[in-house]
PDB file of C-alpha atoms in Angstrom:
ATOM      1  CA  MET A   1     -52.068-140.792 -34.634  1.00 55.00           C
ATOM      2  CA  VAL A   2     -50.990-140.049 -31.094  1.00 51.00           C
ATOM      3  CA  LEU A   3     -54.302-138.132 -30.458  1.00 50.00           C
ATOM      4  CA  ALA A   4     -56.302-140.819 -31.796  1.00 51.00           C
ATOM      5  CA  GLY A   5     -54.448-143.258 -29.429  1.00 51.00           C
ATOM      6  CA  TYR A   6     -55.054-141.195 -26.337  1.00 52.00           C
ATOM      7  CA  LEU A   7     -58.699-140.651 -27.075  1.00 47.00           C
ATOM      8  CA  GLY A   8     -58.806-144.287 -27.654  1.00 50.00           C
ATOM      9  CA  ILE A   9     -57.288-145.200 -24.163  1.00 52.00           C
ATOM     10  CA  CYS A  10     -59.756-142.543 -22.688  1.00 48.00           C
ATOM     11  CA  ALA A  11     -62.641-144.392 -24.234  1.00 55.00           C
ATOM     12  CA  LEU A  12     -61.372-147.857 -22.966  1.00 54.00           C
ATOM     13  CA  LEU A  13     -61.049-146.565 -19.626  1.00 56.00           C
ATOM     14  CA  PHE A  14     -64.600-145.003 -19.577  1.00 55.00           C
ATOM     15  CA  PHE A  15     -66.374-148.246 -20.914  1.00 52.00           C
ATOM     16  CA  LYS A  16     -64.116-150.669 -19.001  1.00 58.00           C
ATOM     17  CA  GLN A  17     -63.562-148.793 -15.864  1.00 58.00           C
ATOM     18  CA  ARG A  18     -65.916-150.989 -13.665  1.00 61.00           C
ATOM     19  CA  SER A  19     -63.825-154.075 -14.484  1.00 61.00           C
ATOM     20  CA  LEU A  20     -60.888-152.208 -12.853  1.00 69.00           C
ATOM     21  CA  ILE A  21     -62.787-151.431  -9.707  1.00 78.00           C
ATOM     22  CA  TYR A  22     -64.988-154.603  -9.022  1.00 88.00           C
ATOM     23  CA  PHE A  23     -63.501-158.178  -9.076  1.00 78.00           C
ATOM     24  CA  PRO A  24     -66.412-160.508  -8.231  1.00 85.00           C
ATOM     25  CA  PRO A  25     -65.769-163.939  -6.757  1.00 83.00           C
ATOM     26  CA  GLN A  26     -68.132-166.375  -8.393  1.00 72.00           C
ATOM     27  CA  ARG A  27     -68.506-168.737  -5.497  1.00 72.00           C
ATOM     28  CA  ALA A  28     -68.877-168.734  -1.829  1.00 73.00           C
ATOM     29  CA  ALA A  29     -65.878-170.198   0.140  1.00 68.00           C
ATOM     30  CA  LEU A  30     -67.745-171.140   3.094  1.00 71.00           C
ATOM     31  CA  GLN A  31     -71.424-172.199   3.854  1.00 77.00           C
ATOM     32  CA  ALA A  32     -73.103-169.568   6.152  1.00 80.00           C
ATOM     33  CA  PRO A  33     -75.357-170.870   8.874  1.00 83.00           C
ATOM     34  CA  GLN A  34     -78.149-169.174   6.844  1.00 90.00           C
ATOM     35  CA  VAL A  35     -78.534-167.536   3.654  1.00 93.00           C
ATOM     36  CA  THR A  36     -81.425-165.306   2.569  1.00 95.00           C
ATOM     37  CA  THR A  37     -82.283-163.366  -0.440  1.00 95.00           C
ATOM     38  CA  LEU A  38     -82.769-159.558  -0.644  1.00 96.00           C
ATOM     39  CA  ALA A  39     -84.854-158.265  -3.498  1.00 94.00           C
ATOM     40  CA  ALA A  40     -83.465-155.133  -5.129  1.00 90.00           C
ATOM     41  CA  PRO A  41     -84.160-153.241  -8.315  1.00 86.00           C
ATOM     42  CA  ASP A  42     -82.929-155.424 -11.148  1.00 91.00           C
ATOM     43  CA  ALA A  43     -81.015-157.943  -8.829  1.00 95.00           C
ATOM     44  CA  LEU A  44     -81.448-160.529  -6.368  1.00 97.00           C
ATOM     45  CA  LEU A  45     -78.776-160.335  -3.728  1.00 97.00           C
ATOM     46  CA  LYS A  46     -77.539-163.148  -1.510  1.00 95.00           C
ATOM     47  CA  VAL A  47     -76.875-162.161   2.136  1.00 96.00           C
ATOM     48  CA  SER A  48     -74.897-164.627   4.415  1.00 95.00           C
ATOM     49  CA  GLN A  49     -76.025-164.456   7.957  1.00 95.00           C
ATOM     50  CA  ARG A  50     -75.899-165.756  11.409  1.00 95.00           C
ATOM     51  CA  ALA A  51     -79.443-165.042  12.823  1.00 92.00           C
ATOM     52  CA  MET A  52     -79.899-164.051  16.564  1.00 94.00           C
ATOM     53  CA  PRO A  53     -82.654-162.682  18.467  1.00 93.00           C
ATOM     54  CA  GLY A  54     -82.192-159.516  20.285  1.00 95.00           C
ATOM     55  CA  PRO A  55     -81.759-155.817  19.535  1.00 97.00           C
ATOM     56  CA  LYS A  56     -77.963-156.069  18.187  1.00 98.00           C
ATOM     57  CA  ALA A  57     -76.867-156.706  14.761  1.00 98.00           C
ATOM     58  CA  LEU A  58     -74.063-156.159  12.329  1.00 98.00           C
ATOM     59  CA  ILE A  59     -73.769-155.634   8.589  1.00 98.00           C
ATOM     60  CA  TYR A  60     -70.504-156.348   6.865  1.00 98.00           C
ATOM     61  CA  LEU A  61     -69.510-154.857   3.548  1.00 98.00           C
ATOM     62  CA  GLY A  62     -66.586-156.423   1.998  1.00 97.00           C
ATOM     63  CA  GLY A  63     -63.682-155.418  -0.434  1.00 94.00           C
ATOM     64  CA  ASN A  64     -63.678-155.402  -4.323  1.00 92.00           C
ATOM     65  CA  ALA A  65     -62.558-158.969  -4.701  1.00 90.00           C
ATOM     66  CA  GLU A  66     -63.745-160.475  -1.510  1.00 92.00           C
ATOM     67  CA  ASP A  67     -65.963-163.343  -0.910  1.00 92.00           C
ATOM     68  CA  VAL A  68     -67.612-162.223   2.389  1.00 94.00           C
ATOM     69  CA  SER A  69     -68.459-165.635   3.592  1.00 92.00           C
ATOM     70  CA  ALA A  70     -65.041-166.045   4.397  1.00 92.00           C
ATOM     71  CA  SER A  71     -65.279-163.425   7.032  1.00 94.00           C
ATOM     72  CA  LEU A  72     -67.881-164.913   8.934  1.00 94.00           C
ATOM     73  CA  PRO A  73     -65.724-166.970  11.213  1.00 94.00           C
ATOM     74  CA  GLN A  74     -63.902-164.064  12.407  1.00 96.00           C
ATOM     75  CA  LEU A  75     -66.914-161.767  12.638  1.00 97.00           C
ATOM     76  CA  ALA A  76     -68.563-164.543  14.772  1.00 96.00           C
ATOM     77  CA  GLN A  77     -65.639-164.669  17.272  1.00 97.00           C
ATOM     78  CA  ALA A  78     -65.586-160.616  17.345  1.00 97.00           C
ATOM     79  CA  PHE A  79     -69.259-160.165  17.689  1.00 98.00           C
ATOM     80  CA  PRO A  80     -70.796-163.202  19.769  1.00 97.00           C
ATOM     81  CA  ASP A  81     -73.913-161.116  20.805  1.00 96.00           C
ATOM     82  CA  ARG A  82     -74.864-159.536  17.353  1.00 98.00           C
ATOM     83  CA  ALA A  83     -76.768-160.906  14.463  1.00 98.00           C
ATOM     84  CA  LEU A  84     -74.493-161.136  11.359  1.00 98.00           C
ATOM     85  CA  TYR A  85     -75.509-160.062   7.802  1.00 98.00           C
ATOM     86  CA  LEU A  86     -72.812-160.054   5.123  1.00 97.00           C
ATOM     87  CA  LEU A  87     -73.876-158.608   1.797  1.00 97.00           C
ATOM     88  CA  HIS A  88     -72.823-160.239  -1.279  1.00 96.00           C
ATOM     89  CA  TYR A  89     -72.636-157.363  -3.888  1.00 96.00           C
ATOM     90  CA  ARG A  90     -74.389-157.495  -7.384  1.00 94.00           C
ATOM     91  CA  GLY A  91     -72.681-159.909  -9.508  1.00 92.00           C
ATOM     92  CA  TYR A  92     -70.729-161.542  -6.488  1.00 93.00           C
ATOM     93  CA  ALA A  93     -71.080-165.133  -5.415  1.00 86.00           C
ATOM     94  CA  GLY A  94     -74.576-165.863  -5.829  1.00 88.00           C
ATOM     95  CA  SER A  95     -76.098-162.297  -6.500  1.00 94.00           C
ATOM     96  CA  SER A  96     -77.413-161.188  -9.758  1.00 95.00           C
ATOM     97  CA  GLY A  97     -76.911-157.713 -11.402  1.00 94.00           C
ATOM     98  CA  THR A  98     -73.995-155.472 -12.278  1.00 93.00           C
ATOM     99  CA  PRO A  99     -72.249-153.665  -9.518  1.00 94.00           C
ATOM    100  CA  SER A 100     -71.960-149.907  -9.278  1.00 94.00           C
ATOM    101  CA  GLU A 101     -71.471-147.339  -6.513  1.00 96.00           C
ATOM    102  CA  LYS A 102     -75.123-146.050  -6.845  1.00 96.00           C
ATOM    103  CA  ALA A 103     -76.405-149.740  -6.813  1.00 96.00           C
ATOM    104  CA  LEU A 104     -74.076-151.033  -4.063  1.00 97.00           C
ATOM    105  CA  VAL A 105     -75.154-147.965  -1.700  1.00 98.00           C
ATOM    106  CA  GLY A 106     -78.764-148.654  -2.637  1.00 97.00           C
ATOM    107  CA  ASP A 107     -78.537-152.241  -1.883  1.00 98.00           C
ATOM    108  CA  ALA A 108     -76.791-151.776   1.519  1.00 98.00           C
ATOM    109  CA  LEU A 109     -79.487-149.149   2.598  1.00 98.00           C
ATOM    110  CA  ALA A 110     -82.146-151.935   1.443  1.00 98.00           C
ATOM    111  CA  LEU A 111     -80.280-154.435   4.021  1.00 98.00           C
ATOM    112  CA  TYR A 112     -80.031-152.023   6.613  1.00 98.00           C
ATOM    113  CA  ASP A 113     -83.767-151.269   6.204  1.00 98.00           C
ATOM    114  CA  ARG A 114     -84.836-154.888   6.374  1.00 97.00           C
ATOM    115  CA  THR A 115     -82.261-155.497   9.451  1.00 98.00           C
ATOM    116  CA  ALA A 116     -83.955-152.484  11.369  1.00 98.00           C
ATOM    117  CA  THR A 117     -87.321-154.360  11.410  1.00 97.00           C
ATOM    118  CA  GLU A 118     -85.799-156.854  13.691  1.00 96.00           C
ATOM    119  CA  HIS A 119     -82.982-155.214  15.270  1.00 98.00           C
ATOM    120  CA  GLN A 120     -82.712-151.532  16.966  1.00 97.00           C
ATOM    121  CA  ASP A 121     -78.888-151.443  17.460  1.00 98.00           C
ATOM    122  CA  ILE A 122     -77.013-151.945  14.051  1.00 98.00           C
ATOM    123  CA  ALA A 123     -73.264-151.633  13.800  1.00 98.00           C
ATOM    124  CA  LEU A 124     -71.565-151.333  10.299  1.00 98.00           C
ATOM    125  CA  VAL A 125     -68.280-152.721   9.121  1.00 98.00           C
ATOM    126  CA  GLY A 126     -66.752-151.793   5.781  1.00 98.00           C
ATOM    127  CA  ARG A 127     -63.530-153.054   4.168  1.00 98.00           C
ATOM    128  CA  SER A 128     -61.526-151.363   1.539  1.00 97.00           C
ATOM    129  CA  LEU A 129     -64.264-150.759  -1.344  1.00 97.00           C
ATOM    130  CA  GLY A 130     -66.970-151.401   1.545  1.00 98.00           C
ATOM    131  CA  SER A 131     -65.709-148.583   3.333  1.00 98.00           C
ATOM    132  CA  GLY A 132     -67.018-146.169   1.099  1.00 98.00           C
ATOM    133  CA  VAL A 133     -70.333-148.055   0.841  1.00 98.00           C
ATOM    134  CA  ALA A 134     -70.544-148.105   4.763  1.00 98.00           C
ATOM    135  CA  ILE A 135     -69.651-144.414   5.173  1.00 98.00           C
ATOM    136  CA  GLN A 136     -72.675-143.509   2.719  1.00 98.00           C
ATOM    137  CA  VAL A 137     -74.984-145.783   4.784  1.00 98.00           C
ATOM    138  CA  ALA A 138     -73.772-144.386   8.087  1.00 98.00           C
ATOM    139  CA  SER A 139     -74.402-140.709   6.769  1.00 98.00           C
ATOM    140  CA  LEU A 140     -78.149-141.659   6.062  1.00 98.00           C
ATOM    141  CA  ARG A 141     -79.116-144.120   8.647  1.00 98.00           C
ATOM    142  CA  PRO A 142     -78.646-144.323  12.445  1.00 98.00           C
ATOM    143  CA  VAL A 143     -75.606-146.646  13.210  1.00 98.00           C
ATOM    144  CA  SER A 144     -74.391-147.455  16.571  1.00 98.00           C
ATOM    145  CA  LYS A 145     -70.733-148.177  15.638  1.00 98.00           C
ATOM    146  CA  LEU A 146     -68.961-147.663  12.507  1.00 98.00           C
ATOM    147  CA  VAL A 147     -65.782-149.665  11.581  1.00 98.00           C
ATOM    148  CA  LEU A 148     -63.663-148.811   8.414  1.00 98.00           C
ATOM    149  CA  ILE A 149     -60.985-151.495   7.493  1.00 98.00           C
ATOM    150  CA  THR A 150     -58.219-150.176   5.077  1.00 98.00           C
ATOM    151  CA  PRO A 151     -60.368-147.181   4.026  1.00 98.00           C
ATOM    152  CA  TYR A 152     -59.641-144.587   1.650  1.00 98.00           C
ATOM    153  CA  ASP A 153     -60.691-140.971   1.496  1.00 98.00           C
ATOM    154  CA  SER A 154     -61.603-140.757  -2.224  1.00 96.00           C
ATOM    155  CA  LEU A 155     -61.407-143.526  -5.002  1.00 89.00           C
ATOM    156  CA  LEU A 156     -61.443-140.613  -7.440  1.00 86.00           C
ATOM    157  CA  GLU A 157     -58.187-139.071  -5.879  1.00 91.00           C
ATOM    158  CA  LEU A 158     -56.517-142.621  -5.871  1.00 85.00           C
ATOM    159  CA  ALA A 159     -57.266-143.225  -9.620  1.00 78.00           C
ATOM    160  CA  ALA A 160     -56.128-139.652 -10.466  1.00 79.00           C
ATOM    161  CA  ALA A 161     -52.866-140.390  -8.876  1.00 79.00           C
ATOM    162  CA  GLN A 162     -52.650-143.775 -10.639  1.00 75.00           C
ATOM    163  CA  PHE A 163     -53.360-142.359 -13.998  1.00 72.00           C
ATOM    164  CA  PRO A 164     -52.194-138.788 -13.977  1.00 72.00           C
ATOM    165  CA  TRP A 165     -52.129-138.348 -17.729  1.00 56.00           C
ATOM    166  CA  LEU A 166     -55.617-139.205 -18.089  1.00 62.00           C
ATOM    167  CA  PRO A 167     -58.845-136.927 -17.388  1.00 61.00           C
ATOM    168  CA  VAL A 168     -59.899-139.194 -14.527  1.00 65.00           C
ATOM    169  CA  ARG A 169     -62.028-136.701 -13.031  1.00 71.00           C
ATOM    170  CA  TRP A 170     -64.335-136.533 -16.005  1.00 61.00           C
ATOM    171  CA  LEU A 171     -64.124-140.434 -16.711  1.00 66.00           C
ATOM    172  CA  LEU A 172     -64.715-142.118 -13.504  1.00 78.00           C
ATOM    173  CA  GLN A 173     -68.258-142.736 -12.645  1.00 79.00           C
ATOM    174  CA  ASP A 174     -68.009-144.443  -9.456  1.00 87.00           C
ATOM    175  CA  LYS A 175     -65.796-141.992  -7.370  1.00 93.00           C
ATOM    176  CA  TYR A 176     -66.409-143.208  -3.842  1.00 95.00           C
ATOM    177  CA  GLU A 177     -65.675-139.750  -2.317  1.00 97.00           C
ATOM    178  CA  SER A 178     -66.077-140.632   1.381  1.00 98.00           C
ATOM    179  CA  TRP A 179     -64.946-137.255   2.562  1.00 97.00           C
ATOM    180  CA  ARG A 180     -68.189-135.776   1.104  1.00 97.00           C
ATOM    181  CA  TYR A 181     -70.239-138.022   3.522  1.00 98.00           C
ATOM    182  CA  VAL A 182     -68.165-137.837   6.905  1.00 98.00           C
ATOM    183  CA  PRO A 183     -69.603-134.740   8.305  1.00 96.00           C
ATOM    184  CA  LYS A 184     -73.206-136.482   8.340  1.00 97.00           C
ATOM    185  CA  VAL A 185     -71.874-139.598  10.168  1.00 97.00           C
ATOM    186  CA  GLN A 186     -72.927-139.417  13.583  1.00 95.00           C
ATOM    187  CA  ALA A 187     -71.725-142.865  14.740  1.00 97.00           C
ATOM    188  CA  PRO A 188     -68.624-143.355  16.635  1.00 98.00           C
ATOM    189  CA  THR A 189     -65.993-144.621  14.305  1.00 98.00           C
ATOM    190  CA  LEU A 190     -62.978-146.849  14.363  1.00 98.00           C
ATOM    191  CA  ILE A 191     -60.509-147.030  11.422  1.00 98.00           C
ATOM    192  CA  ILE A 192     -58.380-150.190  11.236  1.00 98.00           C
ATOM    193  CA  ALA A 193     -55.428-149.553   8.893  1.00 98.00           C
ATOM    194  CA  ALA A 194     -52.712-151.757   7.688  1.00 98.00           C
ATOM    195  CA  GLN A 195     -49.024-150.911   8.702  1.00 97.00           C
ATOM    196  CA  ASP A 196     -47.890-152.138   5.191  1.00 97.00           C
ATOM    197  CA  ASP A 197     -50.928-151.222   2.861  1.00 97.00           C
ATOM    198  CA  GLU A 198     -49.756-151.643  -0.666  1.00 96.00           C
ATOM    199  CA  VAL A 199     -52.837-150.734  -2.045  1.00 95.00           C
ATOM    200  CA  ILE A 200     -54.369-147.614  -0.173  1.00 96.00           C
ATOM    201  CA  PRO A 201     -51.611-144.784   0.272  1.00 96.00           C
ATOM    202  CA  PRO A 202     -51.590-144.121   4.139  1.00 96.00           C
ATOM    203  CA  ALA A 203     -51.926-140.424   3.337  1.00 96.00           C
ATOM    204  CA  SER A 204     -55.518-141.220   1.964  1.00 97.00           C
ATOM    205  CA  THR A 205     -56.497-143.053   5.291  1.00 98.00           C
ATOM    206  CA  ARG A 206     -55.071-140.143   7.249  1.00 97.00           C
ATOM    207  CA  ARG A 207     -56.899-137.877   5.096  1.00 97.00           C
ATOM    208  CA  LEU A 208     -60.009-139.570   5.681  1.00 98.00           C
ATOM    209  CA  ALA A 209     -59.361-139.973   9.549  1.00 97.00           C
ATOM    210  CA  GLY A 210     -58.900-136.208   9.673  1.00 97.00           C
ATOM    211  CA  ARG A 211     -62.287-135.534   8.154  1.00 97.00           C
ATOM    212  CA  PHE A 212     -64.132-136.718  11.500  1.00 97.00           C
ATOM    213  CA  ALA A 213     -64.480-134.982  14.527  1.00 93.00           C
ATOM    214  CA  GLN A 214     -61.534-136.046  16.810  1.00 90.00           C
ATOM    215  CA  ASP A 215     -63.712-136.902  19.731  1.00 93.00           C
ATOM    216  CA  ARG A 216     -65.631-139.534  17.326  1.00 94.00           C
ATOM    217  CA  VAL A 217     -62.812-141.269  15.697  1.00 98.00           C
ATOM    218  CA  ALA A 218     -60.155-143.588  16.649  1.00 97.00           C
ATOM    219  CA  VAL A 219     -57.478-145.373  14.431  1.00 97.00           C
ATOM    220  CA  ARG A 220     -55.823-148.827  15.205  1.00 97.00           C
ATOM    221  CA  MET A 221     -52.859-150.015  13.263  1.00 97.00           C
ATOM    222  CA  ILE A 222     -52.199-153.609  12.674  1.00 97.00           C
ATOM    223  CA  GLU A 223     -48.569-153.904  12.515  1.00 95.00           C
ATOM    224  CA  GLY A 224     -46.866-155.898   9.868  1.00 95.00           C
ATOM    225  CA  ALA A 225     -50.170-156.216   7.865  1.00 97.00           C
ATOM    226  CA  GLY A 226     -50.741-155.577   4.097  1.00 97.00           C
ATOM    227  CA  HIS A 227     -53.904-154.639   2.581  1.00 97.00           C
ATOM    228  CA  ASN A 228     -55.111-158.104   1.786  1.00 95.00           C
ATOM    229  CA  THR A 229     -53.569-159.643   4.680  1.00 96.00           C
ATOM    230  CA  ILE A 230     -54.863-157.471   7.556  1.00 97.00           C
ATOM    231  CA  SER A 231     -57.485-159.906   8.550  1.00 96.00           C
ATOM    232  CA  ASP A 232     -54.497-162.353   9.480  1.00 95.00           C
ATOM    233  CA  GLY A 233     -52.652-159.739  11.602  1.00 92.00           C
ATOM    234  CA  ALA A 234     -52.443-160.029  15.517  1.00 90.00           C
ATOM    235  CA  GLY A 235     -55.015-157.835  16.991  1.00 95.00           C
ATOM    236  CA  TYR A 236     -57.270-157.612  14.070  1.00 97.00           C
ATOM    237  CA  VAL A 237     -60.236-159.659  15.735  1.00 97.00           C
ATOM    238  CA  GLU A 238     -59.746-157.714  19.057  1.00 97.00           C
ATOM    239  CA  ALA A 239     -59.694-154.442  16.982  1.00 97.00           C
ATOM    240  CA  LEU A 240     -63.247-155.454  15.474  1.00 97.00           C
ATOM    241  CA  ALA A 241     -64.488-156.088  18.874  1.00 96.00           C
ATOM    242  CA  TRP A 242     -64.559-152.384  19.589  1.00 97.00           C
ATOM    243  CA  ALA A 243     -67.957-152.441  17.875  1.00 96.00           C
ATOM    244  CA  ARG A 244     -69.566-154.969  20.208  1.00 92.00           C
TER     245      ARG A 244
END
């Protein structure tokens, strides 16, 4: 009976794991100046954007429950001279499809490639879950600046620590092992951490920072901020503006 129950829990985690990683908002909180559609395999993706002519652009990849349109005002403040493109993940607020690590990275690469047809200088910002997507994109495409907000070293390691009694390393499909991709990232990188992050252990963020060549990475701590409140913290917009 005990073994059957244990195996049942393992099966439940395996088949329901993505519902524990992705929490899609169903509608956008703010109306972007412009909304476009990006066609991807098996999905139509919504992109909230502020178009702007010129060489500079920024792509924003949000957190696991984030409506990225809510970040548009702060991004516009931090980046007055960059066109802004905010990707709504598959299944998130106007985008069809089902999220997975492979799909999200592929979609972000597709948005990068479309953006690169109009802009030569592309900065990349990834928050929380999106930091894992952003690192993979930056390892495969030329990025002028990379900003990682409340990032982690490995989602697999976080899950294994949370469920030490389960064989997470064999069950987890979307591992987001950011450390694997750091050696191929050439862009100057800023990590923005929350002093009181209750979701990502500080040790995980420190491990990630330590993977980078030290002349290519800087860390900025937002004092008194939590994982989900970091964007309300003093100095957050100023920190973002590093990537102008």
